[in-house]
PDB file of C-alpha atoms in Angstrom:
ATOM      1  CA  MET A   1       0.000   0.000   0.000  1.00 44.00           C
ATOM      2  CA  THR A   2       1.297   3.434  -0.927  1.00 49.00           C
ATOM      3  CA  ILE A   3       1.088   6.089   1.753  1.00 48.00           C
ATOM      4  CA  PHE A   4       0.327   9.592   0.533  1.00 49.00           C
ATOM      5  CA  SER A   5       2.986  11.609   2.337  1.00 51.00           C
ATOM      6  CA  PRO A   6       2.592  15.341   3.021  1.00 52.00           C
ATOM      7  CA  VAL A   7       5.580  16.092   0.789  1.00 54.00           C
ATOM      8  CA  SER A   8       4.070  14.293  -2.204  1.00 70.00           C
ATOM      9  CA  ALA A   9       0.689  15.867  -1.438  1.00 78.00           C
ATOM     10  CA  GLN A  10       2.297  19.302  -1.537  1.00 85.00           C
ATOM     11  CA  ASP A  11       4.179  18.426  -4.731  1.00 91.00           C
ATOM     12  CA  TRP A  12       1.012  17.034  -6.318  1.00 93.00           C
ATOM     13  CA  GLN A  13      -0.762  20.294  -5.441  1.00 95.00           C
ATOM     14  CA  THR A  14       1.998  22.236  -7.208  1.00 95.00           C
ATOM     15  CA  GLY A  15       1.242  20.203 -10.333  1.00 95.00           C
ATOM     16  CA  LEU A  16      -2.479  20.802  -9.922  1.00 94.00           C
ATOM     17  CA  THR A  17      -1.940  24.550  -9.626  1.00 96.00           C
ATOM     18  CA  ALA A  18       0.036  24.489 -12.876  1.00 93.00           C
ATOM     19  CA  PHE A  19      -2.608  22.309 -14.552  1.00 90.00           C
ATOM     20  CA  GLU A  20      -5.405  24.665 -13.533  1.00 91.00           C
ATOM     21  CA  ALA A  21      -3.370  27.575 -14.934  1.00 92.00           C
ATOM     22  CA  VAL A  22      -3.218  25.638 -18.242  1.00 86.00           C
ATOM     23  CA  ASP A  23       0.540  25.250 -17.804  1.00 89.00           C
ATOM     24  CA  TYR A  24       0.504  21.597 -18.800  1.00 87.00           C
ATOM     25  CA  THR A  25       4.261  21.356 -19.301  1.00 89.00           C
ATOM     26  CA  SER A  26       4.937  22.376 -15.706  1.00 93.00           C
ATOM     27  CA  ALA A  27       2.235  20.076 -14.378  1.00 93.00           C
ATOM     28  CA  GLN A  28       3.747  17.181 -16.296  1.00 92.00           C
ATOM     29  CA  LYS A  29       7.234  17.974 -14.983  1.00 93.00           C
ATOM     30  CA  VAL A  30       5.930  17.847 -11.409  1.00 95.00           C
ATOM     31  CA  TRP A  31       3.742  14.767 -11.756  1.00 94.00           C
ATOM     32  CA  ILE A  32       5.975  12.447 -13.797  1.00 93.00           C
ATOM     33  CA  PRO A  33       8.595  11.842 -11.060  1.00 94.00           C
ATOM     34  CA  LEU A  34       5.846  11.419  -8.477  1.00 94.00           C
ATOM     35  CA  ALA A  35       3.977   8.970 -10.723  1.00 91.00           C
ATOM     36  CA  GLU A  36       7.159   7.011 -11.391  1.00 90.00           C
ATOM     37  CA  ALA A  37       7.713   6.839  -7.621  1.00 91.00           C
ATOM     38  CA  GLY A  38       4.277   5.220  -7.268  1.00 89.00           C
ATOM     39  CA  ASP A  39       2.103   8.171  -6.282  1.00 91.00           C
ATOM     40  CA  ALA A  40      -1.397   7.160  -7.422  1.00 90.00           C
ATOM     41  CA  SER A  41      -2.754  10.731  -7.390  1.00 91.00           C
ATOM     42  CA  SER A  42      -0.032  11.811  -9.809  1.00 92.00           C
ATOM     43  CA  GLN A  43      -0.598   8.749 -11.975  1.00 90.00           C
ATOM     44  CA  GLU A  44      -4.291   9.570 -12.198  1.00 88.00           C
ATOM     45  CA  SER A  45      -3.591  13.266 -12.796  1.00 91.00           C
ATOM     46  CA  LEU A  46      -1.294  12.413 -15.679  1.00 89.00           C
ATOM     47  CA  TRP A  47      -4.152  10.432 -17.198  1.00 82.00           C
ATOM     48  CA  TYR A  48      -6.263  13.592 -17.222  1.00 83.00           C
ATOM     49  CA  LEU A  49      -3.381  15.591 -18.634  1.00 86.00           C
ATOM     50  CA  TYR A  50      -2.573  13.038 -21.318  1.00 80.00           C
ATOM     51  CA  GLY A  51      -6.258  12.693 -22.111  1.00 74.00           C
ATOM     52  CA  LEU A  52      -6.100  16.212 -23.499  1.00 76.00           C
ATOM     53  CA  ALA A  53      -3.725  14.980 -26.199  1.00 66.00           C
ATOM     54  CA  VAL A  54      -4.868  13.628 -29.519  1.00 56.00           C
ATOM     55  CA  ASP A  55      -1.637  11.726 -30.169  1.00 63.00           C
ATOM     56  CA  SER A  56      -2.293   7.982 -29.877  1.00 63.00           C
ATOM     57  CA  LEU A  57       1.102   7.296 -28.277  1.00 62.00           C
ATOM     58  CA  ILE A  58       0.314   9.757 -25.493  1.00 69.00           C
ATOM     59  CA  GLN A  59      -3.139   8.204 -25.098  1.00 71.00           C
ATOM     60  CA  LYS A  60      -1.464   4.821 -24.504  1.00 77.00           C
ATOM     61  CA  GLU A  61       0.676   6.451 -21.811  1.00 77.00           C
ATOM     62  CA  ALA A  62      -2.497   7.885 -20.296  1.00 74.00           C
ATOM     63  CA  ALA A  63      -4.077   4.450 -20.091  1.00 79.00           C
ATOM     64  CA  GLU A  64      -0.927   3.111 -18.430  1.00 83.00           C
ATOM     65  CA  MET A  65      -1.051   5.856 -15.768  1.00 80.00           C
ATOM     66  CA  TYR A  66      -4.684   4.982 -15.056  1.00 80.00           C
ATOM     67  CA  ARG A  67      -3.783   1.311 -14.771  1.00 86.00           C
ATOM     68  CA  LEU A  68      -1.026   2.096 -12.268  1.00 89.00           C
ATOM     69  CA  ALA A  69      -3.401   4.147 -10.118  1.00 87.00           C
ATOM     70  CA  ALA A  70      -6.133   1.501 -10.440  1.00 88.00           C
ATOM     71  CA  ASP A  71      -3.703  -1.204  -9.336  1.00 92.00           C
ATOM     72  CA  GLN A  72      -3.193   0.776  -6.135  1.00 90.00           C
ATOM     73  CA  GLY A  73      -6.901   0.697  -5.394  1.00 89.00           C
ATOM     74  CA  PHE A  74      -8.028   4.137  -6.590  1.00 85.00           C
ATOM     75  CA  PRO A  75     -11.746   3.436  -7.212  1.00 87.00           C
ATOM     76  CA  ARG A  76     -12.205   6.269  -9.709  1.00 83.00           C
ATOM     77  CA  SER A  77      -9.226   5.037 -11.711  1.00 82.00           C
ATOM     78  CA  GLN A  78     -10.533   1.470 -11.592  1.00 84.00           C
ATOM     79  CA  ASN A  79     -13.907   2.638 -12.871  1.00 81.00           C
ATOM     80  CA  ASN A  80     -12.507   4.876 -15.575  1.00 76.00           C
ATOM     81  CA  LEU A  81     -10.059   2.206 -16.713  1.00 75.00           C
ATOM     82  CA  ASP A  82     -13.051  -0.074 -17.216  1.00 73.00           C
ATOM     83  CA  LEU A  83     -14.653   2.624 -19.362  1.00 70.00           C
ATOM     84  CA  ILE A  84     -11.671   2.937 -21.676  1.00 66.00           C
TER      85      ILE A  84
END
């Protein structure tokens, strides 16, 4: 089980702030290392970010991020992975 530490929560929030400001490059730069470290919130957030892309390679990466978050028990990711 992954524990959502305050540091990663703060870092994830930094990515969310960038995402909401439509600064997708900065959001991605924040979330990728967190996602690679196993942070399910960042994995799921990258799915949303990548879902904005029309490139099929990026869409495959988006599905992989959702799968990683779903594997950690994120119900919304599990549900949405079923939908795609």
